[in-house]
Coordinates of C-alpha atoms in Angstrom, one line a residue:
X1 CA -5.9 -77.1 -26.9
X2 CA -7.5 -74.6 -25.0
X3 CA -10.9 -73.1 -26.7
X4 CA -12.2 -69.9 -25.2
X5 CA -9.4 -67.6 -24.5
X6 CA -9.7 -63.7 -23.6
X7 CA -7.0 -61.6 -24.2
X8 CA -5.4 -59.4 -22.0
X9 CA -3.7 -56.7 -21.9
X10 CA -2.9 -52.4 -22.5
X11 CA -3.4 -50.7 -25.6
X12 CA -0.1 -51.6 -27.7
X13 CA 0.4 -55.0 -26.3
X14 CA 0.0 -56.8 -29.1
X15 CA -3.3 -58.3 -28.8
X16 CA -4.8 -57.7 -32.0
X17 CA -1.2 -58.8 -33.5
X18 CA -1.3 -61.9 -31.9
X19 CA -5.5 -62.5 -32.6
X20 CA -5.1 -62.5 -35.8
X21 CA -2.4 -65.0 -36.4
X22 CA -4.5 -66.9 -34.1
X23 CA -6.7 -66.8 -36.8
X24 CA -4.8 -66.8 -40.0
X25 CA -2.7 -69.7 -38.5
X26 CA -4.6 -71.7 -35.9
X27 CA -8.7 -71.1 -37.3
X28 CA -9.7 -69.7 -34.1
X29 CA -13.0 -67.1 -34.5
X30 CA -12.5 -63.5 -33.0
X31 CA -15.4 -62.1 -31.2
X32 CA -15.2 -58.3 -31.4
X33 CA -18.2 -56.9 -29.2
X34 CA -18.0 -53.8 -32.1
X35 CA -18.5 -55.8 -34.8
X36 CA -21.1 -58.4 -33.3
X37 CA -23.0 -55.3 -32.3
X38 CA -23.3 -53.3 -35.6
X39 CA -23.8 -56.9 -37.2
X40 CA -27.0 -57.6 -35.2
X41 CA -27.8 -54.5 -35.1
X42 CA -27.5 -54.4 -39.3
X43 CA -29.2 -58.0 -39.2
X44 CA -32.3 -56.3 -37.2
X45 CA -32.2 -59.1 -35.0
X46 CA -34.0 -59.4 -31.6
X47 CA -31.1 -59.0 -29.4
X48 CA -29.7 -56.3 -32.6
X49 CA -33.1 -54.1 -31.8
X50 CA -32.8 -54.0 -27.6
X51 CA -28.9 -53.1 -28.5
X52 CA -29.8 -50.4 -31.1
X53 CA -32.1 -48.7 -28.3
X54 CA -28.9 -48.4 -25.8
X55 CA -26.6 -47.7 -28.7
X56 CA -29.2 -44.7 -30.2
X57 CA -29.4 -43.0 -26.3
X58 CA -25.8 -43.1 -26.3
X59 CA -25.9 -45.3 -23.5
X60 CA -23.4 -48.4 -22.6
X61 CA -24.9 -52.3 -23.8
X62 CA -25.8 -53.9 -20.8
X63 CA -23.5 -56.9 -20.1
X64 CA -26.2 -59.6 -20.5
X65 CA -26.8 -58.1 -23.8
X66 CA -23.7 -58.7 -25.2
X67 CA -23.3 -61.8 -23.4
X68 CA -25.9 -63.4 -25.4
X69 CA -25.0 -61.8 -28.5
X70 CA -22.2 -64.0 -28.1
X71 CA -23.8 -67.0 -26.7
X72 CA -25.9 -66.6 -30.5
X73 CA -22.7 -66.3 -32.4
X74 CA -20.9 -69.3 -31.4
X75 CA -23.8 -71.6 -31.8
X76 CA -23.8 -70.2 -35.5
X77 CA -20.5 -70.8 -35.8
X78 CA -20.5 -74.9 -35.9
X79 CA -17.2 -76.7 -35.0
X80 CA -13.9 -74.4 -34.7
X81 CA -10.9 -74.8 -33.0
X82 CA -11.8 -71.9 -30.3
X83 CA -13.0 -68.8 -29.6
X84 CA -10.9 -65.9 -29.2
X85 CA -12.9 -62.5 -26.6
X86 CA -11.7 -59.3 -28.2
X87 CA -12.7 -56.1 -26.2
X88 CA -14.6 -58.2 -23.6
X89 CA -14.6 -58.2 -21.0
X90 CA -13.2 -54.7 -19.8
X91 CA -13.6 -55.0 -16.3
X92 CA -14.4 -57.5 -13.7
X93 CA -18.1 -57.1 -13.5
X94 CA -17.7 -58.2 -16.7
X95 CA -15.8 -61.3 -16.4
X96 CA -17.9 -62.8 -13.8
X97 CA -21.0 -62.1 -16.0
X98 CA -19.0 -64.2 -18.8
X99 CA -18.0 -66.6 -16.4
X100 CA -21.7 -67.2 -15.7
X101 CA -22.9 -67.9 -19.3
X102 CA -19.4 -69.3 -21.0
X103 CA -16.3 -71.6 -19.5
X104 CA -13.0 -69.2 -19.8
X105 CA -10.3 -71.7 -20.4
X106 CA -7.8 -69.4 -21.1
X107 CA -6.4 -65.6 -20.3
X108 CA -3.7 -64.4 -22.3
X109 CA -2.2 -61.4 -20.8
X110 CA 0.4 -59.4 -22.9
X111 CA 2.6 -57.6 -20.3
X112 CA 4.4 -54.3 -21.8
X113 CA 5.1 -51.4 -19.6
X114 CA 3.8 -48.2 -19.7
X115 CA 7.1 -46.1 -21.4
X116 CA 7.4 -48.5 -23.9
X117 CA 3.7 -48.1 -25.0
X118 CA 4.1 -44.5 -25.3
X119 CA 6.4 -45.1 -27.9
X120 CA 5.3 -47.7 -29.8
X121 CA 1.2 -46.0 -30.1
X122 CA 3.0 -42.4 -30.8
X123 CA 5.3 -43.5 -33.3
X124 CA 1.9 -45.3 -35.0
X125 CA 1.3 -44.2 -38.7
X126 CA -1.9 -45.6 -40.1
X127 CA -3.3 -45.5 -44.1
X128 CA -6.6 -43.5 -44.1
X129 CA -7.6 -45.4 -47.1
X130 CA -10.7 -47.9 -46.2
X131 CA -9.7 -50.6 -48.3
X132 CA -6.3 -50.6 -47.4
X133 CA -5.6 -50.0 -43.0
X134 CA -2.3 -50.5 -43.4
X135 CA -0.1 -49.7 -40.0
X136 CA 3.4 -49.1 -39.8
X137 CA 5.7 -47.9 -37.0
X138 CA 8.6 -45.7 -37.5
X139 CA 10.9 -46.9 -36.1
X140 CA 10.0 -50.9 -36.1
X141 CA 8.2 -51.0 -39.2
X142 CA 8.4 -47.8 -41.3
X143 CA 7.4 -47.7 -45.2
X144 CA 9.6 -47.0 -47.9
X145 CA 9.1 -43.8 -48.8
X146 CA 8.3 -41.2 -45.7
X147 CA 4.6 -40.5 -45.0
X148 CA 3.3 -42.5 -47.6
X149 CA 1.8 -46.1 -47.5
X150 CA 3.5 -48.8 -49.4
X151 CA 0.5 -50.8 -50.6
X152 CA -1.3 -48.1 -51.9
X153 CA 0.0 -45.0 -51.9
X154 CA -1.8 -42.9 -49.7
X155 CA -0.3 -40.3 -47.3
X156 CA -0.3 -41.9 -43.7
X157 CA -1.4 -39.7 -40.4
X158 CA -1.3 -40.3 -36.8
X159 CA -4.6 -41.4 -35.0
X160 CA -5.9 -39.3 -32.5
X161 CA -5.4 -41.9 -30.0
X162 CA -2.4 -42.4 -30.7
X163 CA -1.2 -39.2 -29.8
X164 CA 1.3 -39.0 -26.8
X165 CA -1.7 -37.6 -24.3
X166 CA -4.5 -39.8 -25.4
X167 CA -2.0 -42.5 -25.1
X168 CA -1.7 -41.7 -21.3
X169 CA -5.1 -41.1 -20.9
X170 CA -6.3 -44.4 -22.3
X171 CA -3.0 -46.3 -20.1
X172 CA -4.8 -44.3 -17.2
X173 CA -7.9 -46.0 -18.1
X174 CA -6.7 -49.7 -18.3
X175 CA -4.9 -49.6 -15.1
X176 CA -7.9 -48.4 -13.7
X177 CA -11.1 -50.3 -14.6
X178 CA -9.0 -53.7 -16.9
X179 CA -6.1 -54.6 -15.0
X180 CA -7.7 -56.3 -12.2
X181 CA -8.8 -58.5 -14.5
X182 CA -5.2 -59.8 -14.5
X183 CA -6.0 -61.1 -10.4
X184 CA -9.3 -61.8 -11.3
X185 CA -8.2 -64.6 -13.4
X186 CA -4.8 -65.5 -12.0
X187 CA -7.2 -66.4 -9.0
X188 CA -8.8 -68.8 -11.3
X189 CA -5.9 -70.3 -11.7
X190 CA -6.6 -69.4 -15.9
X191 CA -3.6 -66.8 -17.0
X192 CA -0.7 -66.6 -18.5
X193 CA 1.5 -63.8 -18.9
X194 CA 3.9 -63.2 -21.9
X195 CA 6.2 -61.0 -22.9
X196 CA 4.9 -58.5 -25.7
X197 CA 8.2 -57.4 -26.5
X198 CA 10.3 -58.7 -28.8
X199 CA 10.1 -60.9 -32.5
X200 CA 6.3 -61.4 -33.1
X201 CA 6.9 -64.8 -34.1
X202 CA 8.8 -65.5 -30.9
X203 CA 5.4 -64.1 -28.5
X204 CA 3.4 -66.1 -31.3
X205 CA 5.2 -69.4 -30.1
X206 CA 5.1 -68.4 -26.7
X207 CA 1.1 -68.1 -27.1
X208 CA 1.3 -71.4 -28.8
X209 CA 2.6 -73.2 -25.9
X210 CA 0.3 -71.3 -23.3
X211 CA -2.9 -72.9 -25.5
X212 CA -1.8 -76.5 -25.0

């Protein structure tokens, strides 16, 4: 089974669907570059304290940075099944920094187009409560009673980035600076595209097969 897969792909794709059951199902370890970041920086670790100085300026990690904030974290980690790159890399600077440091055996890219993204990030309902993050769609996936979470009964809103012109924006974004990614590793002869439309399940056994 492949071990160190990146996932690809616009906002709305599925990714983070399909990452988690990764996880739930398969025991593969997420890497967030968010969450390793505020960890080490929490942890007041060496590579948490040169992060914290770019993070306070408002400035962007550097990729070597993060890089071995990664490297760190798997060797904590011990045996797993595989590592899974969420939010990393972004561009393709990025991937041939990664490249340097890590073996890529694997990139998943989740092809949706454009109009059908508007529609499933805009019709996005989320549960402000913290313990809670429920999602729901209204159409696909909508709660029982209108506006209001099922699991805990909060009222649900709509993200700002998940309104109609952020959606755009952030599509504009992705085609610009992550796409190429998709050529940077078909090149490699490392992706595979799927479908991200359709039963979750059904993608889910479609990324199955890609791993082996």
């Amino acid at each position: 089974m492949k071990s160190m897969i990146v996932l690809l792909g616009p906002p709305g794709a599925g990714k983070g669907t399909q990452g988690e059951k990764l996880e739930t199902e398969l025991g593969y370890v997420r890497l967030s570059t968010g969450d390793m970041l505020r960890e080490a920086v929490r942890n007041g670790t060496e590579l948490g304290k040169k992060a914290k100085t770019y993070m306070d300026a408002g400035g962007l990690v550097p990729n070597e940075v993060i890089i071995n904030l990664m490297k760190e974290k798997i060797q904590s980690l011990g045996k797993v099944p595989g590592i899974i790159f969420d939010g990393f890399p972004r561009t393709v600077e990025q991937a041939e920094a990664l490249d340097s440091e890590l073996n890529i055996d694997l990139a998943l890219n989740f092809d949706v187009a454009d109009e059908v993204l508007v529609s499933r990030l805009t019709q996005r309902r989320s549960c402000p409560n913290p313990s809670c993050n429920a999602v729901y769609h209204l159409t696909n996936n909508p709660p029982k009673k209108e506006g209001v979470c099922d699991k805990c009964g909060f009222e649900l809103y709509q993200r700002d980035d998940d309104k109609e012109e952020t959606v755009k924006k952030r599509l504009d974004t992705y085609h610009k600076n992550t796409e190429p990614l998709i050529g940077y590793y078909e090149k490699a002869g490392k992706l595979v595209t799927i479908c991200g439309i359709g039963d979750i399940d059904g993608i889910f056994s479609k990324v199955k097969e890609a791993l082996q």
